[in-house]
Coordinates of C-alpha atoms in Angstrom, one line a residue:
X1 CA 4.2 -4.8 -10.8
X2 CA 1.6 -6.8 -9.0
X3 CA 1.7 -10.5 -8.7
X4 CA -0.5 -12.6 -11.0
X5 CA -3.8 -10.8 -11.3
X6 CA -5.8 -13.9 -12.1
X7 CA -9.3 -13.8 -10.7
X8 CA -8.9 -10.2 -9.5
X9 CA -12.7 -10.1 -9.0
X10 CA -14.6 -10.9 -5.9
X11 CA -12.8 -14.0 -4.8
X12 CA -9.3 -12.7 -5.0
X13 CA -10.3 -9.4 -3.4
X14 CA -12.0 -11.3 -0.6
X15 CA -8.9 -13.3 -0.1
X16 CA -6.6 -10.2 0.0
X17 CA -9.0 -8.5 2.4
X18 CA -9.1 -11.5 4.7
X19 CA -5.3 -11.9 4.5
X20 CA -4.8 -8.3 5.4
X21 CA -7.1 -8.6 8.5
X22 CA -5.3 -11.8 9.6
X23 CA -1.8 -10.4 9.0
X24 CA -2.7 -7.2 10.8
X25 CA -4.1 -9.0 13.8
X26 CA -1.5 -11.9 14.2
X27 CA 1.4 -11.0 12.0
X28 CA 2.4 -12.4 8.6
X29 CA 4.5 -15.2 10.0
X30 CA 1.9 -16.4 12.5
X31 CA -0.8 -16.9 9.8
X32 CA -0.8 -20.2 8.0
X33 CA -2.6 -21.0 4.8
X34 CA -5.1 -23.1 6.7
X35 CA -6.0 -20.0 8.7
X36 CA -6.7 -18.1 5.5
X37 CA -8.7 -21.1 4.1
X38 CA -10.9 -21.0 7.1
X39 CA -11.3 -17.2 6.9
X40 CA -12.5 -17.3 3.3
X41 CA -14.2 -20.6 3.5
X42 CA -12.3 -22.2 0.7
X43 CA -10.5 -25.5 0.4
X44 CA -6.7 -25.6 -0.3
X45 CA -7.1 -26.2 -4.1
X46 CA -9.7 -23.5 -4.4
X47 CA -7.6 -21.0 -2.5
X48 CA -4.5 -21.7 -4.7
X49 CA -6.7 -21.4 -7.8
X50 CA -7.0 -17.7 -6.8
X51 CA -3.5 -17.0 -5.4
X52 CA 0.0 -18.3 -6.0
X53 CA 1.6 -17.9 -2.6
X54 CA 1.4 -16.3 0.8
X55 CA 4.1 -13.9 -0.2
X56 CA 2.1 -12.9 -3.3
X57 CA -0.7 -11.9 -0.9
X58 CA 1.7 -9.9 1.2
X59 CA 3.0 -8.2 -1.8
X60 CA -0.5 -7.4 -3.1
X61 CA -1.4 -5.9 0.2
X62 CA 1.6 -3.7 0.7
X63 CA 2.0 -2.6 -2.9
X64 CA -1.6 -1.8 -3.8
X65 CA -2.1 1.2 -1.5
X66 CA 1.3 2.8 -2.4
X67 CA 0.5 2.4 -6.1
X68 CA -2.8 4.1 -5.6
X69 CA -1.3 6.9 -3.4
X70 CA 1.5 7.5 -5.9
X71 CA -1.0 7.9 -8.7
X72 CA -3.0 10.4 -6.7
X73 CA 0.2 12.2 -5.6
X74 CA 1.5 12.4 -9.2
X75 CA -1.8 14.1 -10.2
X76 CA -1.6 16.4 -7.2
X77 CA 1.9 17.4 -8.1
X78 CA 0.5 19.3 -11.1
X79 CA -1.5 21.6 -8.8
X80 CA 0.2 25.0 -8.8
X81 CA -1.4 26.3 -5.6
X82 CA 0.7 24.8 -2.8
X83 CA -2.0 25.0 -0.2
X84 CA -4.4 23.1 -2.5
X85 CA -1.7 20.6 -3.4
X86 CA -1.0 19.8 0.3
X87 CA -4.7 19.6 1.1
X88 CA -5.2 17.2 -1.9
X89 CA -2.2 15.0 -0.8
X90 CA -3.3 15.0 2.9
X91 CA -6.9 14.2 2.0
X92 CA -5.9 11.3 -0.2
X93 CA -3.6 9.9 2.5
X94 CA -6.2 10.3 5.3
X95 CA -8.9 8.7 3.2
X96 CA -6.6 5.7 2.4
X97 CA -5.7 5.3 6.0
X98 CA -9.3 5.4 7.1
X99 CA -10.5 2.9 4.4
X100 CA -7.5 0.5 4.5
X101 CA -6.4 0.3 8.2
X102 CA -5.6 -3.4 8.1
X103 CA -3.6 -3.1 4.9
X104 CA -1.6 -0.2 6.2
X105 CA -0.9 -2.0 9.4
X106 CA 0.4 -4.9 7.4
X107 CA 2.5 -2.7 5.3
X108 CA 4.2 -0.9 8.2
X109 CA 4.7 -4.1 10.2
X110 CA 5.4 -6.7 7.6
X111 CA 7.0 -5.1 4.5
X112 CA 10.4 -6.5 5.5
X113 CA 9.0 -10.0 5.1
X114 CA 9.0 -9.5 1.3
X115 CA 11.8 -11.1 -0.7
X116 CA 14.5 -8.6 -1.6
X117 CA 13.3 -7.7 -5.2
X118 CA 9.8 -7.1 -4.0
X119 CA 10.9 -5.2 -0.9
X120 CA 13.1 -3.0 -3.0
X121 CA 10.3 -2.3 -5.5
X122 CA 7.8 -1.3 -2.7
X123 CA 10.4 0.9 -1.0
X124 CA 11.2 2.6 -4.3
X125 CA 7.5 3.5 -4.6
X126 CA 7.5 4.9 -1.0
X127 CA 10.6 7.0 -1.8
X128 CA 8.9 8.5 -4.9
X129 CA 5.8 9.2 -2.8
X130 CA 7.8 10.9 -0.1
X131 CA 9.7 12.9 -2.7
X132 CA 6.4 14.4 -3.8
X133 CA 5.6 15.5 -0.3
X134 CA 9.1 16.9 0.2
X135 CA 8.9 18.9 -3.1
X136 CA 5.5 20.3 -2.0
X137 CA 7.0 21.5 1.3
X138 CA 10.0 23.0 -0.5
X139 CA 7.7 24.7 -3.0
X140 CA 5.6 26.1 -0.1
X141 CA 8.8 27.4 1.6
X142 CA 10.1 28.9 -1.6
X143 CA 6.8 30.7 -2.1
X144 CA 6.6 31.6 1.6
X145 CA 3.4 29.7 2.0
X146 CA 5.2 27.6 4.7
X147 CA 8.2 28.4 6.9
X148 CA 11.3 26.6 5.7
X149 CA 12.7 24.0 8.0

């Protein structure tokens, strides 16, 4: 699950958003905690009151969107009409990409910077999400809505 959710309100969300922007622009390893402090206008002690570590921020960024997409995909999986299901899956994905560009950039570029247990957890979620897409394509091919490949 997510790293410590203390102060999940405005301050923590502001820090996560700023970290996502910085990590997407410069890369995870090129951003120091002082850069983040400046971006959110907090002192070191105040920053660490809201977060535990830089890796926790990375984990929050790369795991949040896949958790949300997986929840939506699990709901879409119950839609019998394959065309409607793929439209629902696609709309959710496009909306997430449009509204979380920095976070998704960080995920694709920086996910390997997570420690092995966290990396494995995030990749397991990605695999579950991809499996829902694959099963939708297979259902479409089996019902002749799509051509099989």
